[in-house]
Backbone as JSON Lines, residues from 0, in Angstrom:
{"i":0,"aa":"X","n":[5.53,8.76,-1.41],"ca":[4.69,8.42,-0.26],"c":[5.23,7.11,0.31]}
{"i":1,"aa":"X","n":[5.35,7.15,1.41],"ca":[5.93,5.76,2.57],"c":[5.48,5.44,3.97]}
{"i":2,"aa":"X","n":[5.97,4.6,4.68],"ca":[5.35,4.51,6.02],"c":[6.52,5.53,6.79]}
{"i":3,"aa":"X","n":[7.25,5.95,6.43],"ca":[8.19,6.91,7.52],"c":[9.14,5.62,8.12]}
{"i":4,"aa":"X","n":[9.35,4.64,7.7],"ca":[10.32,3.91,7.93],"c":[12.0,4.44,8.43]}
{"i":5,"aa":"X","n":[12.5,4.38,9.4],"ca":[13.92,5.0,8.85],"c":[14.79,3.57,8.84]}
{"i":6,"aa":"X","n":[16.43,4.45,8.04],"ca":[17.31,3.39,7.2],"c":[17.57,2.48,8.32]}
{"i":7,"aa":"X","n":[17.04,1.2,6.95],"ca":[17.74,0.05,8.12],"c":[18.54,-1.21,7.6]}
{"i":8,"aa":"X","n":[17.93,-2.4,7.45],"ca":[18.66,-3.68,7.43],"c":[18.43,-3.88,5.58]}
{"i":9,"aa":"X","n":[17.83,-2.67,5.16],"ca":[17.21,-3.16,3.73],"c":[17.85,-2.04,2.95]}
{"i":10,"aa":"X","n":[18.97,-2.97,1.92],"ca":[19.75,-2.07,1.11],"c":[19.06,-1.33,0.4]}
{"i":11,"aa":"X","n":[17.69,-1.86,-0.74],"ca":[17.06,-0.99,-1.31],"c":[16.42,0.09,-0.89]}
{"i":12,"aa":"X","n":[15.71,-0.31,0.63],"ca":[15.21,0.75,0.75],"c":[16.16,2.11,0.97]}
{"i":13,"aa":"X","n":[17.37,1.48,1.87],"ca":[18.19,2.67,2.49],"c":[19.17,3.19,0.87]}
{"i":14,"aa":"X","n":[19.37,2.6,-0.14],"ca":[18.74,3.52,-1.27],"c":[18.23,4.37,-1.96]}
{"i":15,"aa":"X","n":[16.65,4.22,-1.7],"ca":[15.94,4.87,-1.78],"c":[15.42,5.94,-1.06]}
{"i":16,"aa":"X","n":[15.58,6.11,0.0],"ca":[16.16,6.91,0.74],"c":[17.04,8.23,0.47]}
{"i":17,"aa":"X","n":[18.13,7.25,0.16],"ca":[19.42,8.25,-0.06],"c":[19.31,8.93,-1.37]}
{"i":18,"aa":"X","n":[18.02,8.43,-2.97],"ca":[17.71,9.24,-3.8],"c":[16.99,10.51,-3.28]}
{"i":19,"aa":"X","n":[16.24,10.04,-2.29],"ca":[15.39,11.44,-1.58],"c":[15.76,12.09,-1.19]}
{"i":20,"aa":"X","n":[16.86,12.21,-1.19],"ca":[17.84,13.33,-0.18],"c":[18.53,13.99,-0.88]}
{"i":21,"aa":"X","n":[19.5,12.88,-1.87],"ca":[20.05,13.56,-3.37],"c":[19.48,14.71,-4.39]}
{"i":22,"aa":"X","n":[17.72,13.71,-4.21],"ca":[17.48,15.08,-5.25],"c":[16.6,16.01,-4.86]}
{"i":23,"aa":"X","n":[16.13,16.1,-3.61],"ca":[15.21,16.53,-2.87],"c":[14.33,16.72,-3.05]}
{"i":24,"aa":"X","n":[13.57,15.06,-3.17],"ca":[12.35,15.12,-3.57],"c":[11.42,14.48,-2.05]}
{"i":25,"aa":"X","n":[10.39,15.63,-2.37],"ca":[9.45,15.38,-1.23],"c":[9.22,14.49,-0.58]}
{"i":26,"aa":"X","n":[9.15,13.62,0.53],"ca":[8.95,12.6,1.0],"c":[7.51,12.82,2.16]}
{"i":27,"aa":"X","n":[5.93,12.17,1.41],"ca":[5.15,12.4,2.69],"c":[5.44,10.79,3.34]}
{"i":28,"aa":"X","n":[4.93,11.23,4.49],"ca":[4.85,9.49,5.34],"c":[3.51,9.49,5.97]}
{"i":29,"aa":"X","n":[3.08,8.26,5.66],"ca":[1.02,7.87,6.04],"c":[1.56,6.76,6.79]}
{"i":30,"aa":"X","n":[0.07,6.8,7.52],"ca":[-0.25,6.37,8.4],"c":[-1.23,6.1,8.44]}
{"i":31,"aa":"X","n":[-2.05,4.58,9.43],"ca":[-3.41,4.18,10.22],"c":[-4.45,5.72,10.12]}
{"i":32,"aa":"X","n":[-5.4,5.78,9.61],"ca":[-6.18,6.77,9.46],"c":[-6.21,8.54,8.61]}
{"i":33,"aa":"X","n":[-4.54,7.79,8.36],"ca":[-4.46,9.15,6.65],"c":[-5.53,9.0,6.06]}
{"i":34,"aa":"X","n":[-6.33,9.51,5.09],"ca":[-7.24,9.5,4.28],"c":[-6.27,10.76,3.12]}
{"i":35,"aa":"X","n":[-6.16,10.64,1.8],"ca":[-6.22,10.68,0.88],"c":[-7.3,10.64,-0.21]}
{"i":36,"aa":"X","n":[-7.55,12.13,-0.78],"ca":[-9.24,12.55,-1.4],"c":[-8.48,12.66,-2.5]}
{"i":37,"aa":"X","n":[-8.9,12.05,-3.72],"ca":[-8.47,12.17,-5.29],"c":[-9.76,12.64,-5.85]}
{"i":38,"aa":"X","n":[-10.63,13.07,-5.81],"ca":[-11.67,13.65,-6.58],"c":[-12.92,13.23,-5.57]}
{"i":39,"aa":"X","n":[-13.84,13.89,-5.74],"ca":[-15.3,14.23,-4.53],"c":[-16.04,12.43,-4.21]}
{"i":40,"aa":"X","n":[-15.92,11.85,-5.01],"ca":[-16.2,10.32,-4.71],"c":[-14.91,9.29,-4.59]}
{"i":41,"aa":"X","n":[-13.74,9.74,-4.76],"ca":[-12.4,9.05,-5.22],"c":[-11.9,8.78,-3.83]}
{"i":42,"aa":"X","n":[-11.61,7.99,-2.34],"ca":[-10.62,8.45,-1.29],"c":[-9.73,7.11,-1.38]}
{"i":43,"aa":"X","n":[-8.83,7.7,-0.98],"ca":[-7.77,6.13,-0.2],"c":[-7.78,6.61,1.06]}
{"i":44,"aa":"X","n":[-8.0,5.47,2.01],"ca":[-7.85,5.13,3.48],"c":[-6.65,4.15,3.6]}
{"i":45,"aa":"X","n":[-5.72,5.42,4.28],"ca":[-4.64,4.3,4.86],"c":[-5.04,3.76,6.2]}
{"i":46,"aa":"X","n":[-4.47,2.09,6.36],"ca":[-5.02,1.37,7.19],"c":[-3.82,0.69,7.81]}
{"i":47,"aa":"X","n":[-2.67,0.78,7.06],"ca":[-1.79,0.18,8.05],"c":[-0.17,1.18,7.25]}
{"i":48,"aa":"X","n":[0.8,1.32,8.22],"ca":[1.22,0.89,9.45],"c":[0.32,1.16,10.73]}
{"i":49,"aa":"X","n":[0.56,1.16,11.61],"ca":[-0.37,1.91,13.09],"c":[0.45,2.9,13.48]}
{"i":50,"aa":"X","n":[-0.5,3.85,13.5],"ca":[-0.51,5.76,13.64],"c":[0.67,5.62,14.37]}
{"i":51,"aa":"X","n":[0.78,5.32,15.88],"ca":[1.78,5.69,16.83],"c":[2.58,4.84,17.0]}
{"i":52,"aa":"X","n":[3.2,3.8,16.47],"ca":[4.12,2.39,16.69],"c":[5.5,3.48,15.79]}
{"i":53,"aa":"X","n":[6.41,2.67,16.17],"ca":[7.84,3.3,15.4],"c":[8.45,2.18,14.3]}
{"i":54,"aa":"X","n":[8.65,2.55,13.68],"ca":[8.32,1.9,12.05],"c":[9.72,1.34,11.78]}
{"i":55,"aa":"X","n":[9.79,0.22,11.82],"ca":[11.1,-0.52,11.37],"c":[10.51,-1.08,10.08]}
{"i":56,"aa":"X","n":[12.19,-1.52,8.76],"ca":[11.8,-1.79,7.49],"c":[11.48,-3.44,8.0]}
{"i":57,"aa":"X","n":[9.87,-3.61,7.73],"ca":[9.65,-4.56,8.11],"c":[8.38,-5.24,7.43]}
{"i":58,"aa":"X","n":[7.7,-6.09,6.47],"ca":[6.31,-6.7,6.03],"c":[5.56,-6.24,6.92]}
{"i":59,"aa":"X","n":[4.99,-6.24,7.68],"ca":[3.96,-6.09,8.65],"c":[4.05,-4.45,8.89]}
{"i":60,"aa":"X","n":[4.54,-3.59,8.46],"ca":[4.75,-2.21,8.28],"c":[4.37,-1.54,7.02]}
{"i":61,"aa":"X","n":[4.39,-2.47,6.19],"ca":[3.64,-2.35,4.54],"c":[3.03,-1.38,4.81]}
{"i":62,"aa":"X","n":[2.35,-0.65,3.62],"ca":[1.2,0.16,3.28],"c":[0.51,-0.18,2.7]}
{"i":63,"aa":"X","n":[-0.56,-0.39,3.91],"ca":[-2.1,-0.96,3.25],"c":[-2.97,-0.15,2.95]}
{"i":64,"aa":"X","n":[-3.59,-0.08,1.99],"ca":[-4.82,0.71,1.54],"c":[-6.25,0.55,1.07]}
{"i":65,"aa":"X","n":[-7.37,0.93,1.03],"ca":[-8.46,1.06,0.81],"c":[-8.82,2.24,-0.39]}
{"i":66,"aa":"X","n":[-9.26,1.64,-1.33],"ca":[-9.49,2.75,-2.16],"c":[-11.05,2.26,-2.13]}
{"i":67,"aa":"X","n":[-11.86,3.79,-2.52],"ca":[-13.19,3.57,-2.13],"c":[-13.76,4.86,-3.47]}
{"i":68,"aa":"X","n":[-13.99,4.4,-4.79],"ca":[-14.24,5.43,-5.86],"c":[-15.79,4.79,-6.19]}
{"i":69,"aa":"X","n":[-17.07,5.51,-5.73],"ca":[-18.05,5.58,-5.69],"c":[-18.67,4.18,-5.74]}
{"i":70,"aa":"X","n":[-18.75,3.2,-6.57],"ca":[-19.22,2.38,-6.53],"c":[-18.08,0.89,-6.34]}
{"i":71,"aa":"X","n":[-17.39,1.19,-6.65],"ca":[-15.66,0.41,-6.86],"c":[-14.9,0.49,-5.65]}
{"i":72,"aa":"X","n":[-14.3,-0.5,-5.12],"ca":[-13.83,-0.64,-4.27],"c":[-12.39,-1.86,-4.19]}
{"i":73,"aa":"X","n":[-10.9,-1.18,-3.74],"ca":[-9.99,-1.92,-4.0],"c":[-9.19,-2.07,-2.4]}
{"i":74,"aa":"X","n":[-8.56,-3.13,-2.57],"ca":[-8.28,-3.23,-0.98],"c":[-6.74,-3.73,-1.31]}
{"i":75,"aa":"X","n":[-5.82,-2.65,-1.01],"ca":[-4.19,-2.86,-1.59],"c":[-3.61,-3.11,-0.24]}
{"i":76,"aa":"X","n":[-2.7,-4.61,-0.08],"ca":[-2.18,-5.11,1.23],"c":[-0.78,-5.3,1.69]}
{"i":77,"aa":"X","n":[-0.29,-4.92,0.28],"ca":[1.67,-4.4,0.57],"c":[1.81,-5.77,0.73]}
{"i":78,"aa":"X","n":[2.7,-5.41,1.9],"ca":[3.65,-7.1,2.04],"c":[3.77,-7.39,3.22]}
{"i":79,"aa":"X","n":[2.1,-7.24,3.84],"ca":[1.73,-7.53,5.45],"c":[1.71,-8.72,5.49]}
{"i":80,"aa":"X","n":[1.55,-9.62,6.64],"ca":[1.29,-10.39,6.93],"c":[0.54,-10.77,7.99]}
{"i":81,"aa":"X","n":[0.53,-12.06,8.85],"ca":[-0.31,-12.41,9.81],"c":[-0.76,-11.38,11.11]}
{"i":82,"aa":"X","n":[0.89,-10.57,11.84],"ca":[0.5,-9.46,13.03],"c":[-0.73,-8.35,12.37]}
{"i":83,"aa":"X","n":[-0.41,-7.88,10.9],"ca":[-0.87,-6.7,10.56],"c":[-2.52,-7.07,10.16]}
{"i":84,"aa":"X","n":[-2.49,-8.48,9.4],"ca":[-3.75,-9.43,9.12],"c":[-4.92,-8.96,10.38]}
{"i":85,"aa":"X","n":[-3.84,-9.51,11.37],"ca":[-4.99,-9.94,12.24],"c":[-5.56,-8.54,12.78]}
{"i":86,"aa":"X","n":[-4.88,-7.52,13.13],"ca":[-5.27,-6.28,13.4],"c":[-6.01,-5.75,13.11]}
{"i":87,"aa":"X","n":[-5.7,-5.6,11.2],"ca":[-6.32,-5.22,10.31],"c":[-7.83,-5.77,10.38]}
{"i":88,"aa":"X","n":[-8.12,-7.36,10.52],"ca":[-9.79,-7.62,10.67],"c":[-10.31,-6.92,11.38]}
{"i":89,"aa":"X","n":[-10.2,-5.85,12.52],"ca":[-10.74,-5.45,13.54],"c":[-11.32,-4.14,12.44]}
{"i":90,"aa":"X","n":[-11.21,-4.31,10.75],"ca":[-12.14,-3.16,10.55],"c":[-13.17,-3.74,9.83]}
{"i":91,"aa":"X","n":[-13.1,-5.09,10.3],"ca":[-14.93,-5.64,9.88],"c":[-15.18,-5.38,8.36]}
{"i":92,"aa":"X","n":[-16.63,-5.01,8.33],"ca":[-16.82,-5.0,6.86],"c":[-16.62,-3.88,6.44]}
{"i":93,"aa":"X","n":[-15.81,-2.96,6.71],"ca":[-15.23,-1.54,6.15],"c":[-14.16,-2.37,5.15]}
{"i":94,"aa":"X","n":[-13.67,-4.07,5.13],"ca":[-12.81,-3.94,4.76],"c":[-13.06,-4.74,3.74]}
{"i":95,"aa":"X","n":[-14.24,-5.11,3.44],"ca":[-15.27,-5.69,1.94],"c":[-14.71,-4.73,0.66]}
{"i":96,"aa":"X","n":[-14.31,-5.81,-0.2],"ca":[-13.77,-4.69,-1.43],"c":[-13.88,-5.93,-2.94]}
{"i":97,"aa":"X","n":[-14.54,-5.12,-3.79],"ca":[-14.36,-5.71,-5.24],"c":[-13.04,-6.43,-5.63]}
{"i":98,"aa":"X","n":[-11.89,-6.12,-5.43],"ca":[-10.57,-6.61,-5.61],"c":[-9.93,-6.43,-4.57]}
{"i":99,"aa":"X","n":[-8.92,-6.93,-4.35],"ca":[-8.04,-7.37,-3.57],"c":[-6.47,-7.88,-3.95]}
{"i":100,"aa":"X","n":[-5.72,-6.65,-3.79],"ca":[-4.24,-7.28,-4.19],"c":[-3.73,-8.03,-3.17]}
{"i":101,"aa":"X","n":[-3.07,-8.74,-2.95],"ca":[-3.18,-10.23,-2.11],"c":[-1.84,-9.85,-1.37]}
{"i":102,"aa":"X","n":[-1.68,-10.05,0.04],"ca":[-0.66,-9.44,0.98],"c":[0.48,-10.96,0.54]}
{"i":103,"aa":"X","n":[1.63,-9.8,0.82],"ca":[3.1,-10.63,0.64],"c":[3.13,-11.63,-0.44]}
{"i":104,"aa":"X","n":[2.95,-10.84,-1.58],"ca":[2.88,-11.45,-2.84],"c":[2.28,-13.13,-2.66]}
{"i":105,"aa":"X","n":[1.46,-13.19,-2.52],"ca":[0.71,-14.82,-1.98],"c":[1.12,-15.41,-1.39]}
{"i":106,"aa":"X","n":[2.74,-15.25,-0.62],"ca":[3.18,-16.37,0.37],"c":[2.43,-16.72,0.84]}
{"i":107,"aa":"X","n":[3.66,-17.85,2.07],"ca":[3.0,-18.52,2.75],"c":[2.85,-17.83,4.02]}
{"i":108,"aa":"X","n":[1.55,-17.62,4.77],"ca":[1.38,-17.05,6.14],"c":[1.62,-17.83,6.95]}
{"i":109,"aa":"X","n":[2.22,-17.68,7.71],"ca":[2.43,-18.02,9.22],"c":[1.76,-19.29,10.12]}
{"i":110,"aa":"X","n":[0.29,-18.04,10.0],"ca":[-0.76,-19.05,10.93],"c":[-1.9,-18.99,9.42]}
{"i":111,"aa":"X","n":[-2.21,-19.94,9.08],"ca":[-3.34,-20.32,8.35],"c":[-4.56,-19.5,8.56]}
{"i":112,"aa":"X","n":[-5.3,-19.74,10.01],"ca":[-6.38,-19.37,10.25],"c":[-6.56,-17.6,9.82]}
{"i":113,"aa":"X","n":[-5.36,-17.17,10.81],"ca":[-6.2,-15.49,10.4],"c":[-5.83,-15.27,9.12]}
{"i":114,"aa":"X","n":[-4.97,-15.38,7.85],"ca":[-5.1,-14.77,6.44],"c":[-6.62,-15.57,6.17]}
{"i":115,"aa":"X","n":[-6.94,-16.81,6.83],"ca":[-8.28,-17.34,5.92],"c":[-9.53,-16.55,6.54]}
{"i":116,"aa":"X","n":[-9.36,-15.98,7.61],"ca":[-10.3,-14.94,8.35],"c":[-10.29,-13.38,7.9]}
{"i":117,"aa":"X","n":[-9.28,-13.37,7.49],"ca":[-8.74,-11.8,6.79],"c":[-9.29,-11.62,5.26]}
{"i":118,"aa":"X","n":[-8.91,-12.64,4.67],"ca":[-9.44,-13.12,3.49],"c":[-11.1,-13.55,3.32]}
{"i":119,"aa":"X","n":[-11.74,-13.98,4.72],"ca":[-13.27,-13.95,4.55],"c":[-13.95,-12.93,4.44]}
{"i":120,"aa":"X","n":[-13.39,-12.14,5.55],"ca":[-13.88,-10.73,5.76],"c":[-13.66,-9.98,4.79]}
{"i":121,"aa":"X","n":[-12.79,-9.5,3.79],"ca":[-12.96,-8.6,2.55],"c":[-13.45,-9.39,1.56]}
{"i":122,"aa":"X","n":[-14.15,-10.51,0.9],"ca":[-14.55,-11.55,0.66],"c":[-14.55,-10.53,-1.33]}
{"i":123,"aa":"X","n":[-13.3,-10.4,-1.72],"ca":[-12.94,-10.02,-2.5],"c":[-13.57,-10.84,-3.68]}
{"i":124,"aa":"X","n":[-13.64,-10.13,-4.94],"ca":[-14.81,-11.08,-6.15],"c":[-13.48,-11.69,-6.84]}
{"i":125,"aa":"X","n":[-12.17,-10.71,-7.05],"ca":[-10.94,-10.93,-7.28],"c":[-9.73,-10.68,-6.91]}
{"i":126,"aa":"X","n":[-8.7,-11.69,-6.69],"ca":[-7.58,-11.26,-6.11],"c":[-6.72,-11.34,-7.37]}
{"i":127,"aa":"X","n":[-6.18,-10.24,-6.83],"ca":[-4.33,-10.14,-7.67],"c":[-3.63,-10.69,-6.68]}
{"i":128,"aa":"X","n":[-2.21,-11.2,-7.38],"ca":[-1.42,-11.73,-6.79],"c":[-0.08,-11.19,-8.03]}
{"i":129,"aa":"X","n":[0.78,-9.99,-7.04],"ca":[1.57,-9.35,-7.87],"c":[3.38,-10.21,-7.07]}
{"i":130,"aa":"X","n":[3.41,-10.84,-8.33],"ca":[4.7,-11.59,-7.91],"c":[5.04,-12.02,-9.27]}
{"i":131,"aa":"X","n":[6.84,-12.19,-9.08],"ca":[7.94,-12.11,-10.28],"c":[7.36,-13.83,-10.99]}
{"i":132,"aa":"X","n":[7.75,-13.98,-12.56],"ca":[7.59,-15.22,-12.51],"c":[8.96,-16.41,-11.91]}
{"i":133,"aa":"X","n":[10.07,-15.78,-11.79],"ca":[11.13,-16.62,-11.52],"c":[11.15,-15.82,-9.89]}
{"i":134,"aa":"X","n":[11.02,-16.55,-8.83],"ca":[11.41,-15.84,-7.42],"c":[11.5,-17.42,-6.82]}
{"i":135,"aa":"X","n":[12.62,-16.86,-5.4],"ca":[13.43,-17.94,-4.82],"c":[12.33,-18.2,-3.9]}
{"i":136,"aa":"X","n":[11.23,-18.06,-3.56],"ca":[10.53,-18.03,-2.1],"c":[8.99,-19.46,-3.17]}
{"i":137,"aa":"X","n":[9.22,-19.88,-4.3],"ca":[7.98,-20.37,-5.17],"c":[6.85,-19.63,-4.42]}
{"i":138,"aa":"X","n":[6.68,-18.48,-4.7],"ca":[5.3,-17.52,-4.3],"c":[4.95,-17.72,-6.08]}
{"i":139,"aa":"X","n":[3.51,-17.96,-5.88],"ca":[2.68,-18.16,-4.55],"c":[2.46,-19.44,-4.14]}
{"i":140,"aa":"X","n":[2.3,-19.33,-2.7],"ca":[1.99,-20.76,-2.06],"c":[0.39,-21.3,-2.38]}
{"i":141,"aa":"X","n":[0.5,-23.23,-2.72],"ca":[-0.55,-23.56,-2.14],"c":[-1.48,-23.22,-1.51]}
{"i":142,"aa":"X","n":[-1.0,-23.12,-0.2],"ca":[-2.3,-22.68,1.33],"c":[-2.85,-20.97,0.64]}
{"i":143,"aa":"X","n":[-2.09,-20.19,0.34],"ca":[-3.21,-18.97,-0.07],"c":[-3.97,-19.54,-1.52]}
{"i":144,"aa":"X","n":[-3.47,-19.8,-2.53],"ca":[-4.11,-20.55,-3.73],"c":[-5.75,-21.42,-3.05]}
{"i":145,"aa":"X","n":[-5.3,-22.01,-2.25],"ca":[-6.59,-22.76,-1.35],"c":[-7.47,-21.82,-0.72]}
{"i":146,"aa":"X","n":[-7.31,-21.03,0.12],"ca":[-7.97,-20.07,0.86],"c":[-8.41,-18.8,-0.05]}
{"i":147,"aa":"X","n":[-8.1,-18.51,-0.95],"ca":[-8.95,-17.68,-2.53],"c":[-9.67,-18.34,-3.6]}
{"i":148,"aa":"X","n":[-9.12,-20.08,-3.49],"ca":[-10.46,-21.18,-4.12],"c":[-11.69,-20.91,-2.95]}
{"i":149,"aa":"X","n":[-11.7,-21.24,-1.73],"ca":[-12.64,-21.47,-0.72],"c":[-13.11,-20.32,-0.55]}
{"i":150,"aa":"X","n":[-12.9,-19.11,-0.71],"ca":[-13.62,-17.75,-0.79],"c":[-13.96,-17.56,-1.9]}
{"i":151,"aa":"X","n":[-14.22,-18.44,-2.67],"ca":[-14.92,-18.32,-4.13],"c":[-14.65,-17.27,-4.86]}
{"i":152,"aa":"X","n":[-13.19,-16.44,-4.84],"ca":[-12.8,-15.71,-5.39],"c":[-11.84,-16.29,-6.85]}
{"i":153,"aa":"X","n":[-12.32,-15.1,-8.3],"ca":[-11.24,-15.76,-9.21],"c":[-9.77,-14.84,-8.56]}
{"i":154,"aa":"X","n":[-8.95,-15.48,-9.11],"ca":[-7.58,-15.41,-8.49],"c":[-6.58,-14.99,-10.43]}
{"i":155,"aa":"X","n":[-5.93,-13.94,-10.11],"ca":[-5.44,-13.86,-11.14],"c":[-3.91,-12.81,-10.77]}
{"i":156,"aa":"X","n":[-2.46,-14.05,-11.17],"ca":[-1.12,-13.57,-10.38],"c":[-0.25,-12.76,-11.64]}
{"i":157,"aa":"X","n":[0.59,-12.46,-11.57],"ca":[1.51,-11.53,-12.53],"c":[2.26,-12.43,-12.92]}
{"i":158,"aa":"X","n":[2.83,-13.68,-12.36],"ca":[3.3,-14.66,-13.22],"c":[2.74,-15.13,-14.47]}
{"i":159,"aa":"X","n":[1.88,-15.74,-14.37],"ca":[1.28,-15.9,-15.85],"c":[0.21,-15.17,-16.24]}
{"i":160,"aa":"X","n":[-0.22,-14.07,-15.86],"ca":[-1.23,-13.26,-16.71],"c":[-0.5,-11.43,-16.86]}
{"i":161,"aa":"X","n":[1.08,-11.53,-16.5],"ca":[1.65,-10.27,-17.03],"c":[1.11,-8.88,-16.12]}
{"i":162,"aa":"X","n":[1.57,-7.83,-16.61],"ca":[0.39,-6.74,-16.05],"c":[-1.06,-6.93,-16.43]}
{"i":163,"aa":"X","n":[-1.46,-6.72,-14.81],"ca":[-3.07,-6.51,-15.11],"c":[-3.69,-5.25,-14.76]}
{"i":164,"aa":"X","n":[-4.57,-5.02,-15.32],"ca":[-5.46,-3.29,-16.12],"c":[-6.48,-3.94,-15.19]}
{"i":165,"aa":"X","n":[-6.89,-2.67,-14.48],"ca":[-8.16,-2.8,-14.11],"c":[-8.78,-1.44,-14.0]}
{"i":166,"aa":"X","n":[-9.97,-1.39,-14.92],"ca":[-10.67,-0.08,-15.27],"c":[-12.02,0.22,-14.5]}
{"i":167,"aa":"X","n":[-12.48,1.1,-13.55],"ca":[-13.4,1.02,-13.34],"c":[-14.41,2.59,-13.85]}
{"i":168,"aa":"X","n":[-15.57,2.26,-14.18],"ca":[-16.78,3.5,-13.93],"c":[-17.89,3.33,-13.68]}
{"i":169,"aa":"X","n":[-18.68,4.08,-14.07],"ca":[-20.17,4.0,-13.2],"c":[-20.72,2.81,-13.7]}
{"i":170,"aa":"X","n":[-20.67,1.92,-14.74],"ca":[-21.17,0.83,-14.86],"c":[-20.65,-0.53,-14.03]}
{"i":171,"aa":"X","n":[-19.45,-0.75,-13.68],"ca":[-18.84,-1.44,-13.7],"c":[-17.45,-1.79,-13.51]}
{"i":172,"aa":"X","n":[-16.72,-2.49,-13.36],"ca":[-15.33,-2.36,-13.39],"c":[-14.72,-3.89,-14.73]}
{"i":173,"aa":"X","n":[-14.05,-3.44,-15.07],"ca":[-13.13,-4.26,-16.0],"c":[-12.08,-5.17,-15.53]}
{"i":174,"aa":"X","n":[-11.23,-6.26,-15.92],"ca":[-10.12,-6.58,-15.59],"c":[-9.51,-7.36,-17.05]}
{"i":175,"aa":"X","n":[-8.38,-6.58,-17.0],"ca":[-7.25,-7.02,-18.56],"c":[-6.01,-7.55,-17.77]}
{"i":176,"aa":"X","n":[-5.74,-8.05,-19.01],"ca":[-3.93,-9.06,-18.33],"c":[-3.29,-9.02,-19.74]}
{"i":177,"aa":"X","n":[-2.29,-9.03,-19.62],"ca":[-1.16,-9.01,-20.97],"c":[-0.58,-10.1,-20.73]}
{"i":178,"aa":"X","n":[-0.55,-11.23,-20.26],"ca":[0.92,-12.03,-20.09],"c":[0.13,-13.26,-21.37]}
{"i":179,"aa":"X","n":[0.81,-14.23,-20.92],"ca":[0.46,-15.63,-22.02],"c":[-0.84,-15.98,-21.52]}
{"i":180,"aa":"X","n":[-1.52,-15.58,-19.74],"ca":[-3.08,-16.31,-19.61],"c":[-3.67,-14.98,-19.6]}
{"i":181,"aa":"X","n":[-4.49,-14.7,-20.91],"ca":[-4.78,-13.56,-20.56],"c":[-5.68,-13.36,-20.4]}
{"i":182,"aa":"X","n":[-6.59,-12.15,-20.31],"ca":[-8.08,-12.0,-19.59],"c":[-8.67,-10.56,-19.94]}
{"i":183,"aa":"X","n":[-10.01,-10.73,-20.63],"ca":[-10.51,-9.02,-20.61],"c":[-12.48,-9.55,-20.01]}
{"i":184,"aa":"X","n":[-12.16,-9.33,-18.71],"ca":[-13.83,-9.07,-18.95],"c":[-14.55,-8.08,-18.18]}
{"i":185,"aa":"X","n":[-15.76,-7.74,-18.1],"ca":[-16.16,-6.94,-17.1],"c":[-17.11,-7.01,-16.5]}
{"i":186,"aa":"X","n":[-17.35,-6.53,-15.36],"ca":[-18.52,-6.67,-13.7],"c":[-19.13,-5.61,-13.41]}
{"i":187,"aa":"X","n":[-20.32,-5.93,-14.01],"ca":[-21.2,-4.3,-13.97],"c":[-21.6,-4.38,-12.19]}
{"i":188,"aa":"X","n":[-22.04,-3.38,-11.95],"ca":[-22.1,-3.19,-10.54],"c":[-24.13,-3.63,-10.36]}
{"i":189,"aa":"X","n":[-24.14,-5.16,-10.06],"ca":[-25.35,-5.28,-10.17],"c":[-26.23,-5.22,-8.67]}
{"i":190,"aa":"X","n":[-25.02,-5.68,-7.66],"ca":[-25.44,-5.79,-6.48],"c":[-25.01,-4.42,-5.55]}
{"i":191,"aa":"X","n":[-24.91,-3.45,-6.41],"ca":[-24.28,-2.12,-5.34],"c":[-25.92,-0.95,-5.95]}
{"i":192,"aa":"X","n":[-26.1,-0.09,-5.1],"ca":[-26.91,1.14,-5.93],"c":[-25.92,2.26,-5.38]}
């Protein structure tokens, strides 16, 4: 599954690509208003790229998603940034979610204001922040670290807490980490019916 990107300035992807062709394996491409049903309460809502734009390999082309499994709610942001940010707020509180994997591995955005407006509006209980521990860009930045303190969100990155597990069911949802800071606790669903 991809945004329908075609080959461009990005060796891996045009790569990856060229495995899809090699072994001919299926390739779907989503889009702004795909919906994806995994079981009768289970959906993902794709929310970004945009339906009719022509898709260069580009961050702001990411695949963003909404997963929405009955009481649990996850809000996955690829490696968008500020154009796709700001767009993206225009789905209000459709875009409120229990977790939050944190766009462009926590860099630094652009313009301050809309990731801290993007970031109010899904007013996430926790963010991931999925980034290498050795990378040339020091992700994650300060300014998002600040703007997930000020949304009173805990914040937990793949640098020092390893893979993180996150389990959810009808009680509640979980969150585990394997690295050296690690973490097991869980969030019963007190404020949802």
């Amino acid at each position: 599954v991809d945004n329908g990107a075609k080959a461009g300035d990005n060796k891996i992807y045009d790569e990856y690509l060229e495995i899809l062709r090699q072994k001919n394996i299926r390739r779907v491409m989503v889009r702004q208003g795909d919906t994806i049903e995994i079981a009768p309460n289970t959906k993902i809502f794709v929310l970004n790229p945009e339906k009719y734009e022509d898709i260069a390999d580009s961050n702001d082309n990411s695949i963003a998603l909404k997963l929405v499994c009955k009481n649990f709610t996850c809000l996955l942001c690829g490696d968008i940034k500020d154009k796709a940010m700001a767009r993206l707020s225009s789905y209000g509180n459709f875009l409120k979610s229990d977790i939050m994997k944190v766009p462009h591995h926590g860099g630094r955005m652009e313009k301050g204001g809309i990731a801290k407006n993007f970031f109010e509006t899904i007013s996430p209980k926790i963010c991931i922040i999925s980034v290498g521990r050795i990378n040339s860009y020091n992700m994650p930045s300060q300014k998002t670290i600040d703007i997930i303190t000020q949304i009173k969100s805990k914040c937990y990155d793949t640098k020092s807490c390893g893979a993180i597990e996150i389990l959810a069911d009808r009680a509640g949802y979980s969150v585990k980490s394997y690295g050296t800071r690690k973490t097991n606790f869980f969030i019963p669903y007190l404020d949802k019916v």
